Structures are given as C-alpha cells and as structure tokens.
Short mmCIF file of N, CA and C in Angstrom, two decimals:
data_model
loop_
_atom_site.label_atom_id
_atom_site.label_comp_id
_atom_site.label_asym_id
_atom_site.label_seq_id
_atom_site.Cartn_x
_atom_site.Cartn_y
_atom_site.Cartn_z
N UNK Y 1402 57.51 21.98 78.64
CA UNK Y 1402 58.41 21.16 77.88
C UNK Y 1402 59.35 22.09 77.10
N UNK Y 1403 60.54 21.76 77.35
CA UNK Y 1403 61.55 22.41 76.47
C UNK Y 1403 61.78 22.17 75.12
N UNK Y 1404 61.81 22.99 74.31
CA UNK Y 1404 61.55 23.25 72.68
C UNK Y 1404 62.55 22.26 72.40
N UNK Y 1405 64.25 21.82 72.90
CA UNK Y 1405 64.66 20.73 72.84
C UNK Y 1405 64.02 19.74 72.85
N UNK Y 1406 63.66 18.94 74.27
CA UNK Y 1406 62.69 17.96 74.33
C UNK Y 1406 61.13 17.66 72.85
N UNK Y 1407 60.98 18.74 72.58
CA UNK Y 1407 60.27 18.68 71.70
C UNK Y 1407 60.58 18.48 70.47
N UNK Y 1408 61.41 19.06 69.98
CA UNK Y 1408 61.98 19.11 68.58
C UNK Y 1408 62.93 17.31 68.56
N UNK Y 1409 63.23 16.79 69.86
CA UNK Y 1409 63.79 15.49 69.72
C UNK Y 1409 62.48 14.66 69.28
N UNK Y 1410 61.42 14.51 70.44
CA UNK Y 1410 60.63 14.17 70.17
C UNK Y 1410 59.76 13.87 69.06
N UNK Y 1411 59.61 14.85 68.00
CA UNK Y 1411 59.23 15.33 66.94
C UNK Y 1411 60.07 15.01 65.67
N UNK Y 1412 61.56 14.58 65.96
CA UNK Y 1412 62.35 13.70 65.39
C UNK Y 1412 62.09 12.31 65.23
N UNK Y 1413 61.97 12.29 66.19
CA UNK Y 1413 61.89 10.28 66.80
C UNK Y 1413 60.70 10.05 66.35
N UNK Y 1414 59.15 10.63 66.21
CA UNK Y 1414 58.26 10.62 66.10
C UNK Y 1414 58.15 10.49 63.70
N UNK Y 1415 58.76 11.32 64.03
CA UNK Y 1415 58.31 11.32 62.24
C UNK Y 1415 59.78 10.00 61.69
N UNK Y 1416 60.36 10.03 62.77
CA UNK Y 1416 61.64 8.50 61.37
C UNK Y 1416 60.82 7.29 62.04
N UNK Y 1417 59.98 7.15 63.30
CA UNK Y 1417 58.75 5.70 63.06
C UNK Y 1417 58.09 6.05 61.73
N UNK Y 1418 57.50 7.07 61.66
CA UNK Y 1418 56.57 7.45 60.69
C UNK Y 1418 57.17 6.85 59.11
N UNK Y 1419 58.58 7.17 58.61
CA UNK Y 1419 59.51 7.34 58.05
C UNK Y 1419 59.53 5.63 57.39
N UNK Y 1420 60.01 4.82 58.34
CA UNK Y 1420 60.38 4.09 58.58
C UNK Y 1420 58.38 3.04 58.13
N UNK Y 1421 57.80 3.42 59.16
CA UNK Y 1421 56.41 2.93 58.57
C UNK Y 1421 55.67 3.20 57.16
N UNK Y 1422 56.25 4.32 56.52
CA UNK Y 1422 55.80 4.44 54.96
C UNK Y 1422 55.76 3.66 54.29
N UNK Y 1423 57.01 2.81 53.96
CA UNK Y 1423 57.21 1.77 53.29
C UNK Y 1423 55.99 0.55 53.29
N UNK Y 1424 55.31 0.42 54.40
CA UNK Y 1424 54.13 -0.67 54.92
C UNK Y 1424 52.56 -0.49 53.97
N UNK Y 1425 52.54 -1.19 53.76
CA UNK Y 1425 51.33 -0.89 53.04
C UNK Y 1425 50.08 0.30 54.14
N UNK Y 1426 49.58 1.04 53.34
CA UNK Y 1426 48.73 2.13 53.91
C UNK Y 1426 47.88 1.90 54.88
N UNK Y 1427 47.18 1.10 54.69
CA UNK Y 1427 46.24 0.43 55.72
C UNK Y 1427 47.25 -0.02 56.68
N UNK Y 1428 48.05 -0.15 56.61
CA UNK Y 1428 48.86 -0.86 58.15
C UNK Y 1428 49.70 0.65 58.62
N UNK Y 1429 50.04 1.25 57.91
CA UNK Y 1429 51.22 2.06 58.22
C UNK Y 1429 50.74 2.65 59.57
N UNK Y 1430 49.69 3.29 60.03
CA UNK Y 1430 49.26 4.22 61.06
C UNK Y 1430 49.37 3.46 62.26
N UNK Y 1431 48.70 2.25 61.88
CA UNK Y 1431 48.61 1.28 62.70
C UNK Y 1431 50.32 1.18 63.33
N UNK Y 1432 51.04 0.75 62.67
CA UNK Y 1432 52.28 0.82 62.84
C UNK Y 1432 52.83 1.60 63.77
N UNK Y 1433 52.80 3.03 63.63
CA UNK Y 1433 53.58 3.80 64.31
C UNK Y 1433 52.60 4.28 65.49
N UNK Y 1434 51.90 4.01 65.65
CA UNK Y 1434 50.91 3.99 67.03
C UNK Y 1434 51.58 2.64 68.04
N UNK Y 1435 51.31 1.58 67.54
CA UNK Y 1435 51.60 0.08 67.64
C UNK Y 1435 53.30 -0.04 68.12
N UNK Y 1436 54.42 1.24 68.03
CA UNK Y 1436 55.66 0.96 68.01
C UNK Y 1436 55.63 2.49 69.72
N UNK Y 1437 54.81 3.45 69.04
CA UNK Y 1437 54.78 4.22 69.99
C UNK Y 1437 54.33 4.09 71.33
N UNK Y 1438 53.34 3.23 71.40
CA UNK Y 1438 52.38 2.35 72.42
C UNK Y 1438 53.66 1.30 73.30
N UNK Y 1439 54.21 0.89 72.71
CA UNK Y 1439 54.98 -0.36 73.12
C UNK Y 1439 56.52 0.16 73.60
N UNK Y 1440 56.87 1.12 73.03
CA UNK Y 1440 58.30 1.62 73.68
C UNK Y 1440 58.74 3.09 73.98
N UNK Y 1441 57.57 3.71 74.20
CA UNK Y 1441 57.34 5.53 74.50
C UNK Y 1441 56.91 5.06 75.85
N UNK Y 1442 57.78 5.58 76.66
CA UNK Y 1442 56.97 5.95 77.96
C UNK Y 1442 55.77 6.68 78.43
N UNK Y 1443 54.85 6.83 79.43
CA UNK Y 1443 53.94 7.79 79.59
C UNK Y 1443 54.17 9.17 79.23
N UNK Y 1444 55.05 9.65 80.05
CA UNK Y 1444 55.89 10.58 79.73
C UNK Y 1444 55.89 11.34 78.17
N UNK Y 1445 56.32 10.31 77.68
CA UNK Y 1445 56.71 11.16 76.41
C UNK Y 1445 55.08 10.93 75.19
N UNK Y 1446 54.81 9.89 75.41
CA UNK Y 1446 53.58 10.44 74.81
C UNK Y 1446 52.85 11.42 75.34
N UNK Y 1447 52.64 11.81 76.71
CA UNK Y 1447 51.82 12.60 77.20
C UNK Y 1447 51.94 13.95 76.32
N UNK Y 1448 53.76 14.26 76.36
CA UNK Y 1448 54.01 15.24 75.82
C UNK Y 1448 53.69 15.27 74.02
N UNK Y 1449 53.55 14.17 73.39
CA UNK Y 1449 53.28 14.12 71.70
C UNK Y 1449 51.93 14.46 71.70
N UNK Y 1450 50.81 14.20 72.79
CA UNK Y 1450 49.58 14.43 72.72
C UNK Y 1450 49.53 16.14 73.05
N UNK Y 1451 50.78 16.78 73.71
CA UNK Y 1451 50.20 18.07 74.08
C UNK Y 1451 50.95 19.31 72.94
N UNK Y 1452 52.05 18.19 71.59
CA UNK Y 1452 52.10 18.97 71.18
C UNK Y 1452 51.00 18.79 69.88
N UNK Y 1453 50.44 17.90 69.78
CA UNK Y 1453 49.54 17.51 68.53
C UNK Y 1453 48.07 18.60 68.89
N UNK Y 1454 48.05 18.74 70.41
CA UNK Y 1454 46.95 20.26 70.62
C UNK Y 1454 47.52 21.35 70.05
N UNK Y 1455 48.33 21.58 69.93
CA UNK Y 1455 49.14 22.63 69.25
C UNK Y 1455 49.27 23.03 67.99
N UNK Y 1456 49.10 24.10 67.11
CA UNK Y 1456 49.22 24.35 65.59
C UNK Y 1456 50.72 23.96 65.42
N UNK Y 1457 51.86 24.48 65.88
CA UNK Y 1457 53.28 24.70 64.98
C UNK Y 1457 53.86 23.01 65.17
N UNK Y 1458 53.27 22.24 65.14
CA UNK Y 1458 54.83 21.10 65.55
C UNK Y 1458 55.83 20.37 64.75
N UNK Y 1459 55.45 20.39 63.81
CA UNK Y 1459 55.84 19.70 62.40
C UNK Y 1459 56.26 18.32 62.52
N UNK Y 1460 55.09 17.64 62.71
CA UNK Y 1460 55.45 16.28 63.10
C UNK Y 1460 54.44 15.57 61.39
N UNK Y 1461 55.03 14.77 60.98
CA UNK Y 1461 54.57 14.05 59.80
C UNK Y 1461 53.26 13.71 59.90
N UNK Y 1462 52.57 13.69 58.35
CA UNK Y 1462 51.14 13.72 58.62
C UNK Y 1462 50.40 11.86 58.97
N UNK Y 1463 51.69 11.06 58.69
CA UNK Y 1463 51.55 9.60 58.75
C UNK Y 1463 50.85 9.72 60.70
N UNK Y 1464 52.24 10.67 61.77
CA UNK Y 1464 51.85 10.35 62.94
C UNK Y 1464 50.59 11.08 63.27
N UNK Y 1465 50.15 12.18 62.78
CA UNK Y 1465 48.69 12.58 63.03
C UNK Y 1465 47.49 11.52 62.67
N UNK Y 1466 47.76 11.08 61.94
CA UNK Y 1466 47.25 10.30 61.47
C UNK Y 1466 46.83 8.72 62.73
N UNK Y 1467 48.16 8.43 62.98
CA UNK Y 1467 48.57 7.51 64.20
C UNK Y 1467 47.39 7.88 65.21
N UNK Y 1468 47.86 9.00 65.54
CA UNK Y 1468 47.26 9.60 67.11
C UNK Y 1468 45.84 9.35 68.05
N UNK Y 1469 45.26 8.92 67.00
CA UNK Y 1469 43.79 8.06 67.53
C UNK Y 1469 44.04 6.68 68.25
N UNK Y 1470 45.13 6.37 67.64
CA UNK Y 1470 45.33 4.75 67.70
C UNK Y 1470 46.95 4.40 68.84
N UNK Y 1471 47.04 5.98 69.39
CA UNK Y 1471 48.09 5.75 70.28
C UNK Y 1471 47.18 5.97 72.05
N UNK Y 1472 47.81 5.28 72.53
CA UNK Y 1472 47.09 5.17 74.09
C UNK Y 1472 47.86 6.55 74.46
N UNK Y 1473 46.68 7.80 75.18
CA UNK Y 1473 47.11 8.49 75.60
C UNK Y 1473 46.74 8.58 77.24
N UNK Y 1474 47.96 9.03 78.06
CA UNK Y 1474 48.00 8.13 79.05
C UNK Y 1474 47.51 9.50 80.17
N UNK Y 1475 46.92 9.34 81.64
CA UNK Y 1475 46.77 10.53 82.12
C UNK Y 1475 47.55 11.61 81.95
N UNK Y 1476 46.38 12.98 82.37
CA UNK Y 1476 47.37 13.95 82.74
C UNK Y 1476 48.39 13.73 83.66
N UNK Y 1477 49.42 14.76 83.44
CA UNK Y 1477 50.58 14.84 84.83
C UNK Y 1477 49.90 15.42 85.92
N UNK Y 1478 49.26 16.27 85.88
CA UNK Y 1478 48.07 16.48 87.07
C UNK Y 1478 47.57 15.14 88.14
N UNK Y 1479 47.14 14.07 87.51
CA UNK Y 1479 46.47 13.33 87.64
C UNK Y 1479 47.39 11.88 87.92
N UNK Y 1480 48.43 12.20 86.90
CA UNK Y 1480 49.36 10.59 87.55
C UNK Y 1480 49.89 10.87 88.79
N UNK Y 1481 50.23 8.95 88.81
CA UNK Y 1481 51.13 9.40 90.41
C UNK Y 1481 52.11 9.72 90.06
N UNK Y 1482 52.55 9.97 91.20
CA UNK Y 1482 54.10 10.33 91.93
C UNK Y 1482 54.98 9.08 91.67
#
C-alpha cells in the first residue's frame, strides 16, 4: 500500500471518528465501526486492519477503539479474483 493510499485512508478514518465524538461514548465506537462496515469496501478495510498491525499510523484513538467492532474481511491472499 502506498503511504498516499494510507495517509488518505487514515484521514477518512479519524473525521468518522471526528465526526462520532460528539455521540455519546458508549455509542461513539459503535458508530464509526457501524459507518465503516456499511460504506468501506473490502478493500480498504483490509488495508485499515493492516495498518492498525502496525506501530506508526496515527489514526485516532476513538477508531482503535472501533476496530473490534469493524468486520474484517479476508486476506487478499485468500479473496477472489
């Protein structure tokens, strides 16, 4: 994945987050899992799950938080074609 692709990603990822603060706490995680689930392609979550294995990503601590509660979808190994 290109450090572009990532750093967009990692954009888009923390203004759900951003945007879900406002929600009361108990819902907020829920939230940005619940928004990521429903309009992130496989694709691009695959890639939020491979940078959340990662130390440097600087993605908000609301979406770490999320990340249990987001469907992570096969490897690219493993999907189809």
């Amino acid at each position: 994945m290109s450090h572009d692709t990532q750093s967009k990603l990692v954009y888009m990822a923390n203004q759900i987050a951003t945007f879900f603060k406002s929600q009361p706490e108990s819902e907020a995680a829920q939230g940005v899992a619940t928004h990521i689930n429903k309009f992130w392609e496989p694709r691009m979550r695959r890639q939020l799950f491979e940078m959340l294995e990662g130390e440097a990503h600087g993605l908000s601590p609301l979406v770490i938080q999320a990340a249990p509660l987001i469907n992570r979808p096969e490897s690219a190994a493993s999907a189809p074609n």
